[in-house]
């Protein structure tokens, strides 16, 4: 890792001259919230040297120019809900929080798009689109606290990816500030484009290592006319998971297929202090379907009911939608309530390997005396495995966890899976990234980073190391 200069009075004064006194802080109490994301492990916390709150793109650009001149690392930050320590300033320096760039600049119902600044909360994007009778399809479970810019930077997935795709599929164009402090707009409000490299897609999902995203033009659609959510209960995780393939083969297009294995259901029951349907042994699928009218919805609902019952469901319920989604979205808090020491994995595998992967993951965790809680965006093969220390001591846990991860990822990569389906690599998973990624692929990524950020000042040490 290259040597950076510390932030000095000279740096702080230069930042204040550009951003104004009120948008620059070095007060440790005020900076503390910026020292971590949603990863609870304190080994991954680090206080920034200065936090800046730009109000426009020109200010972001000026910060990057100062950082290059003075060789100081810069870390972009959205809502801080990341699960890979991507927004944590592991090498100190300047944190650029986009929280004040939180305006919706345009909602165009005629041409179905929305222009937003990067610091708008994702559920605000959804709500304001809905107010205009429109639909923003991106829907990470953290939508009430993450920012749209963070979603773009991580290429967030979420609940509706099977039907609508992930964040990269919702975007027409982005305005970015490059690591050197230049401003450019990539992409366009176009249905197709073969004009050179598709650079907007390179920046989407680059976890704040290639540029700071400041403004985004999002695609919208008309609001779905009729929606129904099912809670389907199965006696085994495998029967539940196998429904994804059954539904695909039957041609039933779900909007969401979310899985919660029984240990996760029980964890949420305890956390919410609420009895859930067949909570003692049931494995859940939350299935959402949409249609153009009520008649069509009834037809799809009958198909789902029949297929799930035929494939072993013990209950096909139409619950209060808000309530059942609260159950699904409470899992992270519920597990944290059980034990602060756990590792959250974000494995993605081919759909036809989901069931076998679950079985293998459970076997490996049990073998090492760890506990597991598993939920999945099952429709897109994305498993969130939370590995709890359980009977292991604090001293032996890091080594045990490394052994568990190695066995699991050896298996996952053998069957064509990957480390992360949606949370990204950040700082936390870069060792695993180095271990499991093809060296040629890694070298291409490094070459791109070096070309765009010759001083390696933008979010250094994230995704991979340069040397
Ligand atoms: C309870 C819970 C549920 C979650 N559910 C989901 C889910 O369903 N799907 C999913 O994909 N993720 C989920 N996440 C993870 C997280 O919410 C997403 O990764 C989200 O996209 C992060 O957005 P953020 O604004 O909080 O970004 P941050 O955590 O602030 O930053 C994340 C990364 O993006 C970079 N970044 C942020 N803003 C910018 C910007 N404007 N320009 C350049 N880089 C930037 C940061 O440097 C960092 O590398 C969940 C997290 C929690 C805690």
Short mmCIF file of C-alpha atoms and ligand atoms in Angstrom, two decimals:
data_model
loop_
_atom_site.label_atom_id
_atom_site.label_comp_id
_atom_site.label_asym_id
_atom_site.label_seq_id
_atom_site.Cartn_x
_atom_site.Cartn_y
_atom_site.Cartn_z
CA UNK A 1 0.00 0.00 0.00
CA UNK A 2 1.44 3.35 -1.00
CA UNK A 3 2.27 5.98 1.60
CA UNK A 4 -0.24 8.77 2.03
CA UNK A 5 0.21 12.13 3.71
CA UNK A 6 -1.74 12.94 6.85
CA UNK A 7 -4.51 15.54 6.78
CA UNK A 8 -3.05 18.80 8.10
CA UNK A 9 -4.37 22.29 8.84
CA UNK A 10 -3.36 23.16 5.29
CA UNK A 11 -5.68 20.41 3.98
CA UNK A 12 -8.57 21.38 6.26
CA UNK A 13 -8.27 25.06 5.32
CA UNK A 14 -8.21 24.20 1.61
CA UNK A 15 -11.34 22.04 2.07
CA UNK A 16 -13.10 24.79 4.06
CA UNK A 17 -12.29 27.33 1.36
CA UNK A 18 -14.13 25.14 -1.18
CA UNK A 19 -16.97 23.71 0.93
CA UNK A 20 -17.51 26.34 3.60
CA UNK A 21 -16.80 25.91 7.32
CA UNK A 22 -20.11 24.12 8.05
CA UNK A 23 -19.41 21.32 5.56
CA UNK A 24 -16.04 20.24 6.96
CA UNK A 25 -15.53 18.53 10.31
CA UNK A 26 -12.59 17.07 12.22
CA UNK A 27 -14.51 16.64 15.49
CA UNK A 28 -14.03 12.95 16.52
CA UNK A 29 -17.56 12.73 18.01
CA UNK A 30 -19.14 14.02 14.80
CA UNK A 31 -16.87 11.80 12.68
CA UNK A 32 -17.58 8.62 14.65
CA UNK A 33 -20.68 7.59 12.61
CA UNK A 34 -18.45 7.65 9.51
CA UNK A 35 -15.96 5.19 11.02
CA UNK A 36 -17.99 2.08 10.20
CA UNK A 37 -20.72 0.68 8.01
CA UNK A 38 -23.15 -2.12 9.00
CA UNK A 39 -20.36 -4.62 9.69
CA UNK A 40 -20.46 -5.02 13.48
CA UNK A 41 -16.89 -6.34 13.90
CA UNK A 42 -14.87 -3.48 15.47
CA UNK A 43 -11.68 -4.65 13.74
CA UNK A 44 -13.14 -3.04 10.62
CA UNK A 45 -13.68 0.42 12.10
CA UNK A 46 -11.46 3.41 11.45
CA UNK A 47 -12.00 7.09 12.21
CA UNK A 48 -11.55 9.43 9.22
CA UNK A 49 -9.18 12.39 9.56
CA UNK A 50 -11.77 14.76 8.13
CA UNK A 51 -15.37 14.42 6.89
CA UNK A 52 -16.71 16.69 4.15
CA UNK A 53 -20.33 17.20 3.07
CA UNK A 54 -20.37 18.63 -0.47
CA UNK A 55 -23.55 20.29 -1.70
CA UNK A 56 -22.81 20.06 -5.43
CA UNK A 57 -20.70 18.22 -8.01
CA UNK A 58 -18.17 21.06 -8.40
CA UNK A 59 -17.34 20.76 -4.69
CA UNK A 60 -16.81 16.98 -5.02
CA UNK A 61 -14.44 17.64 -7.93
CA UNK A 62 -12.52 20.26 -5.92
CA UNK A 63 -12.07 17.81 -3.01
CA UNK A 64 -10.55 15.23 -5.36
CA UNK A 65 -8.17 17.79 -6.81
CA UNK A 66 -6.99 18.78 -3.31
CA UNK A 67 -6.59 15.11 -2.36
CA UNK A 68 -4.42 14.44 -5.44
CA UNK A 69 -2.25 17.48 -4.80
CA UNK A 70 -1.70 16.52 -1.18
CA UNK A 71 -1.69 12.70 -1.63
CA UNK A 72 -4.55 12.02 0.78
CA UNK A 73 -6.97 9.09 0.39
CA UNK A 74 -10.66 9.83 -0.26
CA UNK A 75 -13.56 7.52 0.63
CA UNK A 76 -17.04 8.14 -0.84
CA UNK A 77 -19.93 7.41 1.49
CA UNK A 78 -23.66 6.98 0.97
CA UNK A 79 -26.04 5.80 3.69
CA UNK A 80 -23.35 3.64 5.36
CA UNK A 81 -25.50 0.47 5.15
CA UNK A 82 -22.82 -1.46 3.27
CA UNK A 83 -21.87 -4.95 4.46
CA UNK A 84 -18.31 -5.09 3.08
CA UNK A 85 -16.61 -2.08 4.75
CA UNK A 86 -16.45 -0.30 1.38
CA UNK A 87 -17.26 3.11 2.91
CA UNK A 88 -14.86 2.71 5.85
CA UNK A 89 -11.68 4.86 5.60
CA UNK A 90 -9.26 2.03 6.38
CA UNK A 91 -6.29 4.29 5.57
CA UNK A 92 -7.73 7.44 7.16
CA UNK A 93 -7.99 10.56 5.00
CA UNK A 94 -11.12 12.32 3.76
CA UNK A 95 -14.61 10.83 3.87
CA UNK A 96 -16.87 12.45 1.26
CA UNK A 97 -20.46 11.97 2.44
CA UNK A 98 -23.10 12.56 -0.23
CA UNK A 99 -25.84 13.16 2.37
CA UNK A 100 -26.39 16.81 1.44
CA UNK A 101 -26.75 16.02 -2.27
CA UNK A 102 -30.24 14.70 -1.65
CA UNK A 103 -32.49 16.35 -4.19
CA UNK A 104 -34.81 14.78 -6.73
CA UNK A 105 -34.14 17.00 -9.74
CA UNK A 106 -36.84 15.77 -12.12
CA UNK A 107 -39.60 13.17 -12.38
CA UNK A 108 -40.76 12.80 -15.94
CA UNK A 109 -44.01 10.83 -16.21
CA UNK A 110 -44.26 11.42 -19.95
CA UNK A 111 -40.92 9.80 -20.77
CA UNK A 112 -40.62 7.56 -17.68
CA UNK A 113 -37.42 8.69 -16.01
CA UNK A 114 -36.21 10.40 -12.87
CA UNK A 115 -33.05 12.45 -12.26
CA UNK A 116 -31.71 12.29 -8.69
CA UNK A 117 -28.66 13.34 -6.74
CA UNK A 118 -26.64 10.47 -5.25
CA UNK A 119 -27.65 11.20 -1.64
CA UNK A 120 -31.39 10.58 -2.04
CA UNK A 121 -32.58 7.69 0.13
CA UNK A 122 -33.73 4.75 -1.97
CA UNK A 123 -37.20 4.53 -0.40
CA UNK A 124 -37.65 8.24 -1.18
CA UNK A 125 -36.98 7.42 -4.85
CA UNK A 126 -39.60 4.65 -4.63
CA UNK A 127 -42.15 6.85 -2.79
CA UNK A 128 -41.79 9.90 -5.02
CA UNK A 129 -42.04 7.72 -8.14
CA UNK A 130 -45.20 6.10 -6.73
CA UNK A 131 -46.70 9.52 -5.94
CA UNK A 132 -46.40 10.29 -9.63
CA UNK A 133 -48.06 6.94 -10.46
CA UNK A 134 -44.71 5.44 -11.45
CA UNK A 135 -42.51 2.61 -10.30
CA UNK A 136 -38.79 2.45 -9.45
CA UNK A 137 -37.96 -1.26 -9.53
CA UNK A 138 -34.76 -1.29 -7.40
CA UNK A 139 -35.58 -2.59 -3.92
CA UNK A 140 -32.74 -3.57 -1.57
CA UNK A 141 -33.93 -4.68 1.89
CA UNK A 142 -32.09 -1.63 3.29
CA UNK A 143 -34.11 0.84 1.16
CA UNK A 144 -35.19 2.87 4.21
CA UNK A 145 -31.59 3.84 4.98
CA UNK A 146 -29.31 3.34 1.95
CA UNK A 147 -28.78 6.01 -0.74
CA UNK A 148 -29.40 5.60 -4.43
CA UNK A 149 -25.73 6.54 -5.08
CA UNK A 150 -24.64 3.71 -2.78
CA UNK A 151 -26.93 1.33 -4.68
CA UNK A 152 -25.29 2.37 -7.96
CA UNK A 153 -21.78 2.08 -6.49
CA UNK A 154 -22.47 -1.46 -5.21
CA UNK A 155 -24.82 -2.49 -8.03
CA UNK A 156 -27.33 -3.38 -5.32
CA UNK A 157 -29.71 -6.25 -5.94
CA UNK A 158 -32.61 -6.86 -3.63
CA UNK A 159 -36.03 -8.37 -3.78
CA UNK A 160 -37.26 -7.66 -7.27
CA UNK A 161 -34.14 -8.57 -9.26
CA UNK A 162 -35.63 -11.73 -10.79
CA UNK A 163 -38.18 -9.72 -12.74
CA UNK A 164 -36.56 -6.29 -13.10
CA UNK A 165 -32.83 -6.95 -12.79
CA UNK A 166 -30.37 -5.30 -10.39
CA UNK A 167 -29.46 -1.60 -10.03
CA UNK A 168 -27.38 -1.56 -13.23
CA UNK A 169 -30.56 -2.42 -15.15
CA UNK A 170 -32.40 0.64 -13.78
CA UNK A 171 -29.95 3.26 -15.06
CA UNK A 172 -29.84 5.45 -18.15
CA UNK A 173 -26.85 7.59 -17.21
CA UNK A 174 -24.64 8.77 -14.37
CA UNK A 175 -22.68 11.91 -13.68
CA UNK A 176 -19.35 11.00 -12.09
CA UNK A 177 -16.33 12.81 -10.74
CA UNK A 178 -13.19 10.92 -11.72
CA UNK A 179 -10.39 10.28 -9.22
CA UNK A 180 -8.44 13.17 -10.76
CA UNK A 181 -11.37 15.54 -10.20
CA UNK A 182 -12.84 15.72 -13.72
CA UNK A 183 -16.61 15.73 -14.20
CA UNK A 184 -18.31 13.64 -16.90
CA UNK A 185 -21.69 12.14 -17.75
CA UNK A 186 -21.67 8.53 -18.92
CA UNK A 187 -24.50 6.76 -20.76
CA UNK A 188 -27.63 8.49 -22.00
CA UNK A 189 -31.42 8.30 -22.09
CA UNK A 190 -31.20 5.79 -24.91
CA UNK A 191 -32.67 2.37 -25.60
CA UNK A 192 -29.45 1.29 -27.30
CA UNK A 193 -25.93 2.59 -27.63
CA UNK A 194 -22.85 1.16 -29.35
CA UNK A 195 -20.80 4.32 -29.16
CA UNK A 196 -17.51 3.08 -27.74
CA UNK A 197 -16.98 1.37 -24.40
CA UNK A 198 -20.01 1.13 -22.09
CA UNK A 199 -18.31 3.14 -19.34
CA UNK A 200 -21.37 3.79 -17.18
CA UNK A 201 -21.63 0.05 -16.60
CA UNK A 202 -17.93 -0.05 -15.60
CA UNK A 203 -18.50 2.60 -12.93
CA UNK A 204 -21.71 0.94 -11.68
CA UNK A 205 -20.64 -1.61 -9.08
CA UNK A 206 -17.09 -0.23 -8.81
CA UNK A 207 -17.64 0.42 -5.06
CA UNK A 208 -16.34 3.97 -5.11
CA UNK A 209 -12.91 3.00 -6.48
CA UNK A 210 -13.21 4.51 -9.98
CA UNK A 211 -15.23 7.69 -9.39
CA UNK A 212 -17.74 9.46 -7.18
CA UNK A 213 -21.27 9.23 -8.57
CA UNK A 214 -23.08 12.54 -8.10
CA UNK A 215 -26.25 12.43 -10.27
CA UNK A 216 -28.20 9.52 -11.72
CA UNK A 217 -30.90 9.26 -14.39
CA UNK A 218 -33.10 6.32 -13.44
CA UNK A 219 -35.55 4.33 -15.54
CA UNK A 220 -39.16 4.22 -14.34
CA UNK A 221 -42.15 2.14 -15.42
CA UNK A 222 -45.88 2.48 -14.78
CA UNK A 223 -46.89 1.14 -11.34
CA UNK A 224 -47.89 -2.54 -11.45
CA UNK A 225 -51.70 -2.71 -11.56
CA UNK A 226 -52.27 -5.77 -9.35
CA UNK A 227 -49.86 -7.34 -6.84
CA UNK A 228 -50.14 -10.34 -4.52
CA UNK A 229 -47.72 -11.65 -1.86
CA UNK A 230 -47.77 -15.27 -0.71
CA UNK A 231 -46.17 -16.87 2.29
CA UNK A 232 -45.54 -20.50 1.36
CA UNK A 233 -44.32 -22.89 4.06
CA UNK A 234 -42.32 -26.05 3.37
CA UNK A 235 -41.17 -28.84 5.72
CA UNK A 236 -37.58 -28.81 4.38
CA UNK A 237 -35.28 -26.08 2.98
CA UNK A 238 -34.66 -28.16 -0.15
CA UNK A 239 -38.38 -28.39 -1.03
CA UNK A 240 -38.68 -24.62 -0.59
CA UNK A 241 -35.62 -23.81 -2.70
CA UNK A 242 -36.55 -26.29 -5.44
CA UNK A 243 -39.69 -24.21 -6.07
CA UNK A 244 -37.55 -21.65 -7.92
CA UNK A 245 -36.77 -24.17 -10.67
CA UNK A 246 -40.37 -25.48 -10.68
CA UNK A 247 -41.72 -21.95 -11.15
CA UNK A 248 -39.18 -21.12 -13.87
CA UNK A 249 -40.03 -24.29 -15.78
CA UNK A 250 -43.77 -23.64 -15.39
CA UNK A 251 -43.25 -20.16 -16.88
CA UNK A 252 -44.56 -18.33 -13.81
CA UNK A 253 -42.82 -14.94 -13.68
CA UNK A 254 -42.51 -13.97 -10.02
CA UNK A 255 -41.39 -10.49 -8.96
CA UNK A 256 -39.79 -11.84 -5.77
CA UNK A 257 -38.94 -15.30 -4.45
CA UNK A 258 -37.40 -14.83 -1.01
CA UNK A 259 -36.29 -17.78 1.14
CA UNK A 260 -35.93 -18.06 4.92
CA UNK A 261 -34.78 -21.35 6.37
CA UNK A 262 -36.33 -22.39 9.69
CA UNK A 263 -33.45 -21.23 11.93
CA UNK A 264 -33.82 -17.74 10.39
CA UNK A 265 -37.61 -17.82 10.92
CA UNK A 266 -37.07 -18.74 14.58
CA UNK A 267 -34.47 -15.99 14.99
CA UNK A 268 -36.93 -13.38 13.70
CA UNK A 269 -39.76 -14.81 15.87
CA UNK A 270 -37.56 -14.26 18.91
CA UNK A 271 -36.50 -10.77 17.84
CA UNK A 272 -40.00 -9.55 16.95
CA UNK A 273 -41.53 -11.46 19.92
CA UNK A 274 -44.17 -12.76 17.56
CA UNK A 275 -45.46 -16.24 16.72
CA UNK A 276 -45.14 -16.88 12.99
CA UNK A 277 -47.06 -19.46 10.91
CA UNK A 278 -45.57 -22.95 11.45
CA UNK A 279 -42.59 -21.17 13.04
CA UNK A 280 -41.53 -24.31 14.94
CA UNK A 281 -40.39 -26.13 11.78
CA UNK A 282 -41.40 -24.25 8.64
CA UNK A 283 -39.09 -23.01 5.89
CA UNK A 284 -40.49 -19.92 4.17
CA UNK A 285 -40.79 -18.70 0.64
CA UNK A 286 -42.22 -15.21 0.14
CA UNK A 287 -43.46 -15.09 -3.42
CA UNK A 288 -44.71 -11.90 -5.03
CA UNK A 289 -46.51 -11.85 -8.38
CA UNK A 290 -47.85 -8.96 -10.47
CA UNK A 291 -50.44 -8.71 -13.21
CA UNK A 292 -52.17 -6.17 -15.43
CA UNK A 293 -55.57 -6.65 -13.77
CA UNK A 294 -57.28 -8.53 -10.92
CA UNK A 295 -58.57 -11.29 -13.18
CA UNK A 296 -55.11 -12.06 -14.51
CA UNK A 297 -53.72 -11.88 -10.95
CA UNK A 298 -56.27 -14.46 -9.75
CA UNK A 299 -55.20 -16.75 -12.56
CA UNK A 300 -51.49 -16.49 -11.64
CA UNK A 301 -52.31 -16.87 -7.94
CA UNK A 302 -54.19 -20.11 -8.65
CA UNK A 303 -51.17 -21.42 -10.61
CA UNK A 304 -48.78 -20.58 -7.72
CA UNK A 305 -51.10 -22.19 -5.16
CA UNK A 306 -51.50 -25.36 -7.18
CA UNK A 307 -47.80 -25.74 -8.01
CA UNK A 308 -46.59 -25.09 -4.43
CA UNK A 309 -49.14 -27.54 -2.97
CA UNK A 310 -48.20 -30.19 -5.55
CA UNK A 311 -44.49 -29.75 -4.67
CA UNK A 312 -44.88 -30.30 -0.94
CA UNK A 313 -45.93 -26.97 0.66
CA UNK A 314 -47.69 -27.39 3.99
CA UNK A 315 -49.34 -23.96 3.73
CA UNK A 316 -49.93 -21.41 0.97
CA UNK A 317 -51.04 -18.22 2.70
CA UNK A 318 -51.86 -14.72 1.55
CA UNK A 319 -50.71 -12.77 4.60
CA UNK A 320 -50.67 -9.05 5.41
CA UNK A 321 -47.94 -8.05 2.91
CA UNK A 322 -46.39 -5.38 5.11
CA UNK A 323 -46.12 -7.82 8.01
CA UNK A 324 -44.47 -10.62 6.08
CA UNK A 325 -41.97 -8.26 4.44
CA UNK A 326 -41.12 -6.92 7.89
CA UNK A 327 -40.29 -10.50 8.90
CA UNK A 328 -37.97 -10.90 5.90
CA UNK A 329 -36.33 -7.50 6.37
CA UNK A 330 -35.71 -8.05 10.11
CA UNK A 331 -33.22 -10.88 9.69
CA UNK A 332 -30.03 -8.80 9.99
CA UNK A 333 -31.22 -7.18 13.23
CA UNK A 334 -32.52 -10.51 14.54
CA UNK A 335 -29.18 -12.26 14.04
CA UNK A 336 -27.30 -9.32 15.57
CA UNK A 337 -29.65 -9.63 18.54
CA UNK A 338 -28.61 -13.29 18.92
CA UNK A 339 -24.86 -12.73 18.66
CA UNK A 340 -22.78 -9.69 17.64
CA UNK A 341 -19.99 -11.99 16.43
CA UNK A 342 -21.01 -13.35 13.08
CA UNK A 343 -19.95 -13.22 9.46
CA UNK A 344 -22.44 -12.44 6.73
CA UNK A 345 -21.77 -14.10 3.37
CA UNK A 346 -23.36 -13.07 0.08
CA UNK A 347 -22.81 -16.15 -2.06
CA UNK A 348 -24.29 -16.44 -5.55
CA UNK A 349 -24.62 -19.78 -7.35
CA UNK A 350 -26.37 -21.10 -10.45
CA UNK A 351 -30.08 -21.60 -9.61
CA UNK A 352 -29.91 -25.36 -10.19
CA UNK A 353 -27.17 -25.62 -7.51
CA UNK A 354 -29.02 -23.69 -4.79
CA UNK A 355 -30.37 -26.68 -2.96
CA UNK A 356 -27.07 -28.61 -2.92
CA UNK A 357 -25.22 -25.46 -1.80
CA UNK A 358 -27.52 -24.99 1.18
CA UNK A 359 -26.95 -28.57 2.24
CA UNK A 360 -23.16 -28.24 1.86
CA UNK A 361 -23.01 -24.93 3.76
CA UNK A 362 -24.97 -26.39 6.66
CA UNK A 363 -22.75 -29.47 6.74
CA UNK A 364 -19.58 -27.34 6.87
CA UNK A 365 -20.92 -25.04 9.63
CA UNK A 366 -22.03 -27.99 11.78
CA UNK A 367 -18.64 -29.70 11.27
CA UNK A 368 -16.88 -26.61 12.70
CA UNK A 369 -19.30 -26.16 15.62
CA UNK A 370 -20.70 -22.92 14.16
CA UNK A 371 -24.37 -22.03 13.78
CA UNK A 372 -25.93 -20.68 10.61
CA UNK A 373 -28.93 -18.57 9.69
CA UNK A 374 -29.76 -18.56 6.01
CA UNK A 375 -31.98 -16.34 3.91
CA UNK A 376 -31.80 -15.99 0.15
CA UNK A 377 -32.96 -13.92 -2.76
CA UNK A 378 -33.71 -17.43 -4.00
CA UNK A 379 -35.08 -16.38 -7.38
CA UNK A 380 -31.63 -15.15 -8.39
CA UNK A 381 -29.47 -17.74 -6.62
CA UNK A 382 -28.16 -15.26 -4.05
CA UNK A 383 -27.69 -16.77 -0.57
CA UNK A 384 -27.12 -14.69 2.56
CA UNK A 385 -25.46 -17.07 4.99
CA UNK A 386 -24.86 -15.70 8.47
CA UNK A 387 -22.24 -17.77 10.27
CA UNK A 388 -22.45 -17.48 14.07
CA UNK A 389 -19.62 -18.36 16.38
CA UNK A 390 -21.95 -20.51 18.58
CA UNK A 391 -19.84 -22.87 20.74
CA UNK A 392 -16.45 -21.55 19.51
CA UNK A 393 -14.39 -19.31 21.79
CA UNK A 394 -13.55 -15.74 20.78
CA UNK A 395 -9.86 -16.70 20.50
CA UNK A 396 -10.40 -19.62 18.14
CA UNK A 397 -13.15 -17.93 16.10
CA UNK A 398 -11.07 -16.03 13.46
CA UNK A 399 -9.24 -19.21 12.49
CA UNK A 400 -12.41 -21.29 12.53
CA UNK A 401 -14.26 -18.75 10.41
CA UNK A 402 -11.42 -18.69 7.86
CA UNK A 403 -11.56 -22.50 7.65
CA UNK A 404 -15.36 -22.45 7.18
CA UNK A 405 -15.14 -19.76 4.50
CA UNK A 406 -12.38 -21.62 2.67
CA UNK A 407 -14.41 -24.87 2.56
CA UNK A 408 -17.57 -23.06 1.51
CA UNK A 409 -15.93 -20.95 -1.20
CA UNK A 410 -13.90 -23.90 -2.54
CA UNK A 411 -17.26 -25.58 -3.06
CA UNK A 412 -18.99 -22.46 -4.41
CA UNK A 413 -16.27 -21.75 -6.99
CA UNK A 414 -16.19 -25.44 -7.99
CA UNK A 415 -19.84 -25.24 -9.00
CA UNK A 416 -19.51 -21.91 -10.85
CA UNK A 417 -20.58 -19.53 -8.09
CA UNK A 418 -19.01 -16.28 -6.83
CA UNK A 419 -18.14 -14.48 -3.61
CA UNK A 420 -20.74 -11.74 -3.84
CA UNK A 421 -24.11 -11.45 -5.52
CA UNK A 422 -24.88 -7.91 -4.41
CA UNK A 423 -23.01 -6.58 -1.36
CA UNK A 424 -19.66 -6.24 -3.10
CA UNK A 425 -16.13 -6.98 -1.92
CA UNK A 426 -15.13 -3.76 -0.14
CA UNK A 427 -12.30 -4.14 2.34
CA UNK A 428 -13.69 -7.13 4.16
CA UNK A 429 -13.59 -9.66 1.33
CA UNK A 430 -10.54 -8.57 -0.63
CA UNK A 431 -8.40 -11.47 0.64
CA UNK A 432 -11.01 -13.94 -0.56
CA UNK A 433 -11.28 -11.95 -3.82
CA UNK A 434 -7.52 -12.34 -4.37
CA UNK A 435 -7.70 -16.05 -3.58
CA UNK A 436 -10.65 -16.98 -5.77
CA UNK A 437 -10.44 -14.61 -8.75
CA UNK A 438 -8.68 -15.59 -11.95
CA UNK A 439 -5.31 -13.71 -11.99
CA UNK A 440 -5.90 -12.41 -15.53
CA UNK A 441 -9.27 -10.99 -14.50
CA UNK A 442 -7.71 -9.34 -11.45
CA UNK A 443 -4.91 -7.88 -13.56
CA UNK A 444 -7.46 -6.28 -15.94
CA UNK A 445 -9.22 -4.70 -12.94
CA UNK A 446 -5.90 -3.41 -11.56
CA UNK A 447 -4.95 -1.95 -14.96
CA UNK A 448 -8.27 -0.05 -15.15
CA UNK A 449 -7.84 1.29 -11.62
CA UNK A 450 -4.24 2.39 -12.30
CA UNK A 451 -5.26 4.15 -15.53
CA UNK A 452 -8.08 6.12 -13.90
CA UNK A 453 -6.50 6.76 -10.51
CA UNK A 454 -2.70 6.99 -10.94
CA UNK A 455 -2.19 8.20 -7.35
CA UNK A 456 -4.52 5.49 -5.97
CA UNK A 457 -6.26 8.05 -3.80
CA UNK A 458 -9.89 7.02 -4.37
CA UNK A 459 -11.06 4.37 -1.91
CA UNK A 460 -7.69 2.59 -1.79
CA UNK A 461 -7.45 -0.99 -0.58
CA UNK A 462 -11.00 -1.83 -1.60
CA UNK A 463 -11.92 -4.83 -3.82
CA UNK A 464 -8.19 -5.61 -4.37
CA UNK A 465 -4.76 -4.25 -3.51
CA UNK A 466 -2.71 -2.74 -6.31
CA UNK A 467 0.59 -4.29 -5.25
C1 LIG B 1 -30.46 -4.64 6.79
C2 LIG B 1 -29.73 -4.58 5.49
C3 LIG B 1 -30.32 -5.12 4.35
C4 LIG B 1 -29.64 -5.06 3.13
N1 LIG B 1 -30.24 -5.58 2.03
C5 LIG B 1 -29.64 -5.50 0.82
C6 LIG B 1 -30.27 -6.03 -0.35
O1 LIG B 1 -31.39 -6.55 -0.30
N2 LIG B 1 -29.60 -5.93 -1.52
C7 LIG B 1 -28.36 -5.34 -1.61
O2 LIG B 1 -27.80 -5.26 -2.69
N3 LIG B 1 -27.75 -4.85 -0.50
C8 LIG B 1 -28.35 -4.91 0.70
N4 LIG B 1 -27.71 -4.41 1.81
C9 LIG B 1 -26.37 -3.82 1.69
C10 LIG B 1 -26.37 -2.29 1.43
O3 LIG B 1 -27.57 -1.70 1.89
C11 LIG B 1 -26.16 -2.00 -0.05
O4 LIG B 1 -24.85 -2.40 -0.41
C12 LIG B 1 -26.36 -0.53 -0.45
O5 LIG B 1 -26.36 -0.43 -1.84
C13 LIG B 1 -25.30 0.41 0.15
O6 LIG B 1 -25.74 1.73 -0.05
P1 LIG B 1 -25.25 2.90 0.93
O7 LIG B 1 -25.80 4.16 0.41
O8 LIG B 1 -25.57 2.57 2.33
O9 LIG B 1 -23.69 2.85 0.65
P2 LIG B 1 -22.45 2.87 1.66
O10 LIG B 1 -22.51 1.74 2.61
O11 LIG B 1 -22.28 4.22 2.21
O12 LIG B 1 -21.27 2.58 0.61
C14 LIG B 1 -21.15 1.37 -0.06
C15 LIG B 1 -20.04 1.46 -1.10
O13 LIG B 1 -20.40 2.36 -2.13
C16 LIG B 1 -19.47 3.45 -2.21
N5 LIG B 1 -20.27 4.64 -2.48
C17 LIG B 1 -21.35 5.09 -1.79
N6 LIG B 1 -21.87 6.17 -2.39
C18 LIG B 1 -21.11 6.43 -3.47
C19 LIG B 1 -21.13 7.41 -4.50
N7 LIG B 1 -22.06 8.35 -4.55
N8 LIG B 1 -20.18 7.34 -5.46
C20 LIG B 1 -19.22 6.40 -5.46
N9 LIG B 1 -19.16 5.45 -4.50
C21 LIG B 1 -20.08 5.47 -3.52
C22 LIG B 1 -18.74 3.45 -0.89
O14 LIG B 1 -17.44 3.97 -1.03
C23 LIG B 1 -18.72 1.97 -0.56
O15 LIG B 1 -17.68 1.34 -1.24
C24 LIG B 1 -28.36 -4.46 3.05
C25 LIG B 1 -27.77 -3.91 4.20
C26 LIG B 1 -28.45 -3.98 5.40
C27 LIG B 1 -27.79 -3.38 6.61
#
